[in-house]
Short mmCIF file of C-alpha atoms and ligand atoms in Angstrom, two decimals:
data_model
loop_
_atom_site.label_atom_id
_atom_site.label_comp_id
_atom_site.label_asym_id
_atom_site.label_seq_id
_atom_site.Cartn_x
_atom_site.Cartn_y
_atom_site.Cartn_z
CA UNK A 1 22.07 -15.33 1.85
CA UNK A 2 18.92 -13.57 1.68
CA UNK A 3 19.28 -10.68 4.61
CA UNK A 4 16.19 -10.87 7.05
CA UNK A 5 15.65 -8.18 9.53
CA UNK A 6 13.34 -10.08 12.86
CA UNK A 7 16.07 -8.86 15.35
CA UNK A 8 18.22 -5.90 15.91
CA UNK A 9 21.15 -8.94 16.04
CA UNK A 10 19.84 -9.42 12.52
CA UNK A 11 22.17 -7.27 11.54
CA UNK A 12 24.63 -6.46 14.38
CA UNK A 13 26.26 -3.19 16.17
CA UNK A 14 28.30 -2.45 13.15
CA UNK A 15 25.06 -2.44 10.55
CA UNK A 16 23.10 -0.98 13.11
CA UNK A 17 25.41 2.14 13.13
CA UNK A 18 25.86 2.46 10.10
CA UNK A 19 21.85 2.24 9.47
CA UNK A 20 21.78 5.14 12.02
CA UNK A 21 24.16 7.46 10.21
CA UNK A 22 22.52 6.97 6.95
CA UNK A 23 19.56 7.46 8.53
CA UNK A 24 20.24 10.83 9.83
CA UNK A 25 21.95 12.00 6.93
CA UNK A 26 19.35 11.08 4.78
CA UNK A 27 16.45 12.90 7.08
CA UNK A 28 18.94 16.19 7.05
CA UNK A 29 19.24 15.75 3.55
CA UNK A 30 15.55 16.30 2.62
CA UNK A 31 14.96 18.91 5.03
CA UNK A 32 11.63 20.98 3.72
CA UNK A 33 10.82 18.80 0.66
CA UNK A 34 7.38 17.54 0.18
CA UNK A 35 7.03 14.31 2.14
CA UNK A 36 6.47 12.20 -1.18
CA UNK A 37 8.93 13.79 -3.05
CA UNK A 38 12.14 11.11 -4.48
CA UNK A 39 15.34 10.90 -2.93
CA UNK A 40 17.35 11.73 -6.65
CA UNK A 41 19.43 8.87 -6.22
CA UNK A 42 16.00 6.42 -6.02
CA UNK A 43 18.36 3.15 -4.36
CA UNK A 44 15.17 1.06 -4.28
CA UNK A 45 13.69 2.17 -7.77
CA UNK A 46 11.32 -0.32 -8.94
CA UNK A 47 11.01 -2.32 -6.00
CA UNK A 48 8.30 -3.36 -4.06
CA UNK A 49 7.11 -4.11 -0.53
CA UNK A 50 4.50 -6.12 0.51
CA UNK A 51 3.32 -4.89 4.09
CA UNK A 52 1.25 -7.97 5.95
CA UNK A 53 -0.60 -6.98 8.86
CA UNK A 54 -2.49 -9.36 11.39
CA UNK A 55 -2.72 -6.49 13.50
CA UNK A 56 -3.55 -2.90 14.15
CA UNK A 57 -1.06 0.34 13.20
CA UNK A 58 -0.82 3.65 12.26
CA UNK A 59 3.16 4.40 12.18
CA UNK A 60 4.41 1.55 11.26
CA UNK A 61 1.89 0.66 8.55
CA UNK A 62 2.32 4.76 7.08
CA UNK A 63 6.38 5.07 7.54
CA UNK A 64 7.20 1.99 5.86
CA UNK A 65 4.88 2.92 2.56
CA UNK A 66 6.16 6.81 3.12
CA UNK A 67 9.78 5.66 3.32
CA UNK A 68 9.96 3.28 0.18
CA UNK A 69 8.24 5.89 -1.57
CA UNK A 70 10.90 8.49 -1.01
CA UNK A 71 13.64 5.85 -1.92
CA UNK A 72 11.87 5.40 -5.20
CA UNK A 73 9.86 2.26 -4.73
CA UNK A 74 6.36 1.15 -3.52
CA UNK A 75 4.60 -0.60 -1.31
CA UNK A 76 1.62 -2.95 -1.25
CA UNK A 77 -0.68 -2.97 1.83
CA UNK A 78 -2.23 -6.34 2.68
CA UNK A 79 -4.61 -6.53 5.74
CA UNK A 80 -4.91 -10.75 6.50
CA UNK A 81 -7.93 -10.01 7.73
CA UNK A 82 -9.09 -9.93 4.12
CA UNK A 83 -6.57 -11.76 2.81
CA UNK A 84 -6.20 -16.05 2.14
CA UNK A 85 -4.28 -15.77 5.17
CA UNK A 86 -6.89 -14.47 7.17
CA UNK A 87 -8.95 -18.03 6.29
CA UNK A 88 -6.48 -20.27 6.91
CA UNK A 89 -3.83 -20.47 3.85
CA UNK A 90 -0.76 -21.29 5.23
CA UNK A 91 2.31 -18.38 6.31
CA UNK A 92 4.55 -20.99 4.30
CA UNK A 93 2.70 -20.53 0.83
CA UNK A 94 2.12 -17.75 1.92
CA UNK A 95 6.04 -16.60 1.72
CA UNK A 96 6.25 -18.60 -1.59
CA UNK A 97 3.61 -16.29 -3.85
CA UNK A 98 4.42 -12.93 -1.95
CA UNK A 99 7.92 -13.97 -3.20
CA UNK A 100 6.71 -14.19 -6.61
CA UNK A 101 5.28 -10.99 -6.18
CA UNK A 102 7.26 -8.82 -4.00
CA UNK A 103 10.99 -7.57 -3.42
CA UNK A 104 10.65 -7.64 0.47
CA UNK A 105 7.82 -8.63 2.97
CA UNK A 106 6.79 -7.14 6.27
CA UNK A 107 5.17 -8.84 8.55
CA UNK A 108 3.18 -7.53 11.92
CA UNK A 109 2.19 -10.12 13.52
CA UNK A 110 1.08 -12.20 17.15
CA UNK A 111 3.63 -15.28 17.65
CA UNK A 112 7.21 -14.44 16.72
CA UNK A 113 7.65 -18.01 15.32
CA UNK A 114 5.43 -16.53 12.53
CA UNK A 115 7.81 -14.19 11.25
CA UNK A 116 10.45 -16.55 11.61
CA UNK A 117 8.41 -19.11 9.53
CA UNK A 118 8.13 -16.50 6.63
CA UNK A 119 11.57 -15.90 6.92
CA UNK A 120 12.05 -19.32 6.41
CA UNK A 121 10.16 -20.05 3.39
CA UNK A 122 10.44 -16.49 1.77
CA UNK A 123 12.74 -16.06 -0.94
CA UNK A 124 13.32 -12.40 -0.47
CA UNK A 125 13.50 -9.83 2.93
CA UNK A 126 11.60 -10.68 5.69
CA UNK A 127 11.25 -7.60 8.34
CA UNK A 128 10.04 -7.40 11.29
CA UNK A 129 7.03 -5.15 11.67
CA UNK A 130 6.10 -6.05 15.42
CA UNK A 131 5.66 -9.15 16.88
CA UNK A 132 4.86 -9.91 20.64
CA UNK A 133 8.44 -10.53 20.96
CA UNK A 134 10.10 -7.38 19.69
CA UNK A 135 9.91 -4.41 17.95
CA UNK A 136 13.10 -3.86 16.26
CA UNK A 137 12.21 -1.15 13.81
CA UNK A 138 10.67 1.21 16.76
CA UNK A 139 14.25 0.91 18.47
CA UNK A 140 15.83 2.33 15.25
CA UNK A 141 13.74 5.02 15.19
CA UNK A 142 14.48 5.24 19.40
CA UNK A 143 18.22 5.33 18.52
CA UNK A 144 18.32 7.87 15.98
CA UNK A 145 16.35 10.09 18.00
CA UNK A 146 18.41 9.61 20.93
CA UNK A 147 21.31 10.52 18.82
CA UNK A 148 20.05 13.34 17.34
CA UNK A 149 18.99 14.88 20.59
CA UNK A 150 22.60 15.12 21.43
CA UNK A 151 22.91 11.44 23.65
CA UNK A 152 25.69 9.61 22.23
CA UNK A 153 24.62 5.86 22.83
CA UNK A 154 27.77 4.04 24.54
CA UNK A 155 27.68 4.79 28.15
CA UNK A 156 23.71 6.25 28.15
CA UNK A 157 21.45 5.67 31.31
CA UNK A 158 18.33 4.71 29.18
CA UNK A 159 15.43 4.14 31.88
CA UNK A 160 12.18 2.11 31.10
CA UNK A 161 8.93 2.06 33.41
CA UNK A 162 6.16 -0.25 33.31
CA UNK A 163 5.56 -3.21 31.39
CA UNK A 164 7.92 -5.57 30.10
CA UNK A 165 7.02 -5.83 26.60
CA UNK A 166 8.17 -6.52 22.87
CA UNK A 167 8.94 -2.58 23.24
CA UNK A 168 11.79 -3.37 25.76
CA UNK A 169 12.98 -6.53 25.06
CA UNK A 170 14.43 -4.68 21.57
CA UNK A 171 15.58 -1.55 23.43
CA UNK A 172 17.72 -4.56 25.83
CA UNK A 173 19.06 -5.74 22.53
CA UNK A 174 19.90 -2.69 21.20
CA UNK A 175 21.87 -1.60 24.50
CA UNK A 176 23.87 -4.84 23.81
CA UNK A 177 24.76 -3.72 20.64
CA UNK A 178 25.39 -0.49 21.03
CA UNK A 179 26.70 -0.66 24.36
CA UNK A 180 24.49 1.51 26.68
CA UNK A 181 22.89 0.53 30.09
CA UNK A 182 19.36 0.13 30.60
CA UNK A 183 17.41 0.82 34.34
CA UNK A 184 13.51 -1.20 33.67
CA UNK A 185 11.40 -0.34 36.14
CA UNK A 186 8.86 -3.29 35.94
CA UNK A 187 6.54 -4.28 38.80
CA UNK A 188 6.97 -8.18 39.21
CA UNK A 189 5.81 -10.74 37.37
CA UNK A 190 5.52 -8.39 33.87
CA UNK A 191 9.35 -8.64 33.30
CA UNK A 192 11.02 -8.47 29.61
CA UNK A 193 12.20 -11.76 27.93
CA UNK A 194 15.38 -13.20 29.67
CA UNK A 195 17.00 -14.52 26.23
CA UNK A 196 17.36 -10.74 25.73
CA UNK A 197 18.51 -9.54 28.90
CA UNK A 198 21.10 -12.40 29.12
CA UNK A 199 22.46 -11.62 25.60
CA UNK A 200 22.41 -7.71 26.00
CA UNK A 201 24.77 -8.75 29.32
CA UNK A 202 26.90 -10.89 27.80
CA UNK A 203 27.55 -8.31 25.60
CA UNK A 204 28.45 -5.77 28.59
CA UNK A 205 25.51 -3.91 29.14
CA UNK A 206 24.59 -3.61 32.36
CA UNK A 207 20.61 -4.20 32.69
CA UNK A 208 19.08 -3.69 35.68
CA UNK A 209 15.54 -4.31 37.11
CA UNK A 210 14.06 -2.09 39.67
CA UNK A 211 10.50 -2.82 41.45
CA UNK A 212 10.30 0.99 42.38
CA UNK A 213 9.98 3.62 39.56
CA UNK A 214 12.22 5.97 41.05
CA UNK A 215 14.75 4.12 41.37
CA UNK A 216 14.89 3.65 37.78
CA UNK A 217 14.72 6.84 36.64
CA UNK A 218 17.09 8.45 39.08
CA UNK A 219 20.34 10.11 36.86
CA UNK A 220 18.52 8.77 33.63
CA UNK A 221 19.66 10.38 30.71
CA UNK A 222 16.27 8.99 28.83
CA UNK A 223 12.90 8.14 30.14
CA UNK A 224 10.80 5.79 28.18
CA UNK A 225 7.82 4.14 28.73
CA UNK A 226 5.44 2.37 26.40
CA UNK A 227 1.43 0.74 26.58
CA UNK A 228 0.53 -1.32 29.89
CA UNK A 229 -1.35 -3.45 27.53
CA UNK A 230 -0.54 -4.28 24.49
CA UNK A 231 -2.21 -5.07 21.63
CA UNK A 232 -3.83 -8.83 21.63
CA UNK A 233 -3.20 -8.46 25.83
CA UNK A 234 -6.70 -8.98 27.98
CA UNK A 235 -7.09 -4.75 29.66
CA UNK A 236 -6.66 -6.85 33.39
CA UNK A 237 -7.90 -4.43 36.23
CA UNK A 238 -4.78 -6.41 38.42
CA UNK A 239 -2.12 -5.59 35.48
CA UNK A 240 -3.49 -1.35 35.90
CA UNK A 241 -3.16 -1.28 39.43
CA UNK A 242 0.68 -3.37 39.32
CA UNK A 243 1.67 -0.82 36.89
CA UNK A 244 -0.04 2.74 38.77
CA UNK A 245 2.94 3.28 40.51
CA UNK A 246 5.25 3.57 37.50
CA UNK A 247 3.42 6.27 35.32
CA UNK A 248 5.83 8.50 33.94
CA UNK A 249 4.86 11.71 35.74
CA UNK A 250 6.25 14.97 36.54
CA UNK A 251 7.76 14.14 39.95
CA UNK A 252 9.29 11.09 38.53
CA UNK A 253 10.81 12.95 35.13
CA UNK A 254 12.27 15.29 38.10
CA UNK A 255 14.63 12.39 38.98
CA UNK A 256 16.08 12.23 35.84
CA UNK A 257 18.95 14.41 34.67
CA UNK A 258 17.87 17.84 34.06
CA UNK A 259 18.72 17.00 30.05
CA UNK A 260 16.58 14.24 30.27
CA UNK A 261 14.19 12.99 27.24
CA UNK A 262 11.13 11.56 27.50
CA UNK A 263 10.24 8.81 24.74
CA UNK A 264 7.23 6.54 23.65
CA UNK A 265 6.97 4.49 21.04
CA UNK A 266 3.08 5.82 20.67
CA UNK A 267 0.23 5.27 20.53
CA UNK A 268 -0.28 6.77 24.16
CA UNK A 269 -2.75 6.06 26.74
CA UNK A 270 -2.39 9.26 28.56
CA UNK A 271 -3.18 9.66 31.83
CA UNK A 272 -2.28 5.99 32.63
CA UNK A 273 1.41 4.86 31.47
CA UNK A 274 2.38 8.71 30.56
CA UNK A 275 0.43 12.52 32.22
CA UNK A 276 -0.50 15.00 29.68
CA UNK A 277 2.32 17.00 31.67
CA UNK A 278 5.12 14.90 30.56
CA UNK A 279 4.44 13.89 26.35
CA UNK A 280 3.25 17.31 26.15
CA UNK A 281 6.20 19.05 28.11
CA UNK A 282 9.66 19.92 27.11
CA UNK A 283 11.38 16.83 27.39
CA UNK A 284 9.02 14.88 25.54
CA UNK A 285 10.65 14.08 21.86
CA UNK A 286 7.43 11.70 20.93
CA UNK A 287 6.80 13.29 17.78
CA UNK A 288 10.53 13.06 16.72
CA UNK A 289 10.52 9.45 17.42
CA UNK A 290 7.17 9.08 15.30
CA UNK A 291 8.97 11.14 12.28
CA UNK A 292 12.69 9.21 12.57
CA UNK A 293 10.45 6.02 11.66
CA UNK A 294 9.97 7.06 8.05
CA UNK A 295 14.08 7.73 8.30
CA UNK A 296 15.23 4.91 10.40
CA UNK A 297 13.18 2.26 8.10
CA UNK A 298 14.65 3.62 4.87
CA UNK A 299 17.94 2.53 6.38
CA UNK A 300 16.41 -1.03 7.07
CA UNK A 301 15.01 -1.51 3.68
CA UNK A 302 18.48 -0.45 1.99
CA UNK A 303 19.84 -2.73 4.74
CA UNK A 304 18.11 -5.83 3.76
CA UNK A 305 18.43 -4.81 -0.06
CA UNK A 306 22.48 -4.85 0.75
CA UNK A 307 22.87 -1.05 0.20
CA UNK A 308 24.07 -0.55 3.87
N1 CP B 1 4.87 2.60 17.33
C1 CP B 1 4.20 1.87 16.43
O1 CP B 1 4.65 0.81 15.99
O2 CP B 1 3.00 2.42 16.06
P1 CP B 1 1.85 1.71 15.19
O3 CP B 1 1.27 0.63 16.05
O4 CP B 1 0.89 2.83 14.92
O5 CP B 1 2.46 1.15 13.94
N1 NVA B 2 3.81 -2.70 23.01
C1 NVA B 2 2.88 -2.17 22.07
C2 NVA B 2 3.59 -1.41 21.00
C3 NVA B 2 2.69 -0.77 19.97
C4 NVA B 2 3.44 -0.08 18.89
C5 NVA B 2 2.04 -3.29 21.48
O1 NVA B 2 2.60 -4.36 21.18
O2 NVA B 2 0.84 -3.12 21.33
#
């Protein structure tokens, strides 16, 4: 069975840990080296990715060419703007000639059902590069920096203010999995998928929803917040003013626990969802969480290759 990774559940708590600790290892390992320099033992020597994007990015787009690099391989960078798919060709013969051509395929993309479809007719790796659904990779990334900022996941108070986005509904997954609790602060009516929430309870988490910021982030052990409009989303003067009263500010990162981090996936609209204060301040591990993306992707290509 050809491993696809669209969903955290993809591959399951076990995988996901192990993803993590090989991701951290990995990161310590190369401490200092030149960022292009190749890991000696090369695990994905001679393969290649084929990175698809239907929409914008900066990390995503750099750490996955960055990481397969380092792991001896390379990556092609196809914008559909420009490409077949861009005038119509379909996602399904689409998957059939980047199969020809390609090891693995990444996909960023609008409808999740898109990714899905590739998956579907690929005949190698589909991942997940960002869908309006989820965001699985980013929450790898999340976890490892949680973890190597000293929070050991089962148990963690992980809060999240604003909107209820692809962002989140991963993050819900991943407290499933990995069996920490998650506090949303979401004004009403911009709340996460409820597929994810129901699965992440099942599962034991406890997810709660809070209509008042603080309440979220009182005791948190992380603060996270994330874009109040996303991209392909309409900028909607009613959305702004819903989602004023849960910037992540100083006075609110005061509730937390004194240890408290403060995380964003990035990129940042300051002075709305986040101050200059706060992703400039102490807490604030943003550029941590940027780096562990390189790391924690490595782990999900030698995932999908069946290395982990
Ligand atoms: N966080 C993230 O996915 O960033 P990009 O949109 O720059 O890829
Ligand atoms: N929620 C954001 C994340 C960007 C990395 C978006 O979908 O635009």
């Amino acid at each position: 069975m050809t491993r696809h990774f669209l969903n955290l559940a993809d591959a399951g708590g076990d995988a996901v840990a192990a993803m993590l600790g090989e991701a951290i290892d990995r990161k310590a390992a190369r401490a200092g080296w030149p960022k292009g320099r190749v890991e000696a033992d090369a695990p994905l020597a001679g393969r290649v990715l084929a990175m698809v994007f239907e929409k914008n990015s900066t990390r995503t787009r750099v750490s996955f060419d960055i990481a397969i690099r380092q792991l001896g391989g390379s990556a092609v960078l196809l914008d559909a703007g420009t490409t077949q798919l861009g005038r119509g060709e379909s996602i399904a013969d689409t998957a059939r000639v980047l199969s020809r051509m390609a090891d693995a395929i990444m996909l960023r993309t609008d409808d999740h059902a898109k990714v899905e479809e590739l998956a579907h007719y690929a005949q190698v790796p589909v991942i997940n590069g960002l869908t309006d659904l989820s965001h699985p990779c980013q929450i790898m990334a999340d976890l490892q920096t949680m973890m190597e900022h000293g929070k050991a996941l089962p148990g963690l108070e992980v809060a999240w203010l604003g909107d209820g986005n692809n962002v989140l509904n991963s993050l819900i997954e991943a407290a499933g999995l990995m069996k920490f609790n998650i506090r949303a602060g979401v004004p009403e009516g911009y709340e996460s998928d409820a597929g994810f929430a129901a699965r992440a309870r099942e599962s034991g988490a406890r997810i709660e929803v809070f209509r008042d910021a603080a309440g979220a982030a009182r005791g948190a052990d992380v603060v996270i917040t994330d874009t109040w409009s996303s991209m392909g989303q309409p900028h909607m003067e009613a959305k702004m003013a819903a989602m004023q009263p849960f910037q992540v500010n100083g006075a609110l990162m005061s509730l937390a626990k004194p240890d408290a981090l403060f995380m964003h996936c990035l990129p940042a609209h300051r002075g709305e969802e986040v101050t200059d204060a706060v992703i400039d301040g102490p807490a604030s591990v943003v550029w941590d969480e940027a780096e562990n993306r390189i790391h924690a992707q490595k782990s999900v290509l030698r995932w999908v290759f069946e290395q982990i």
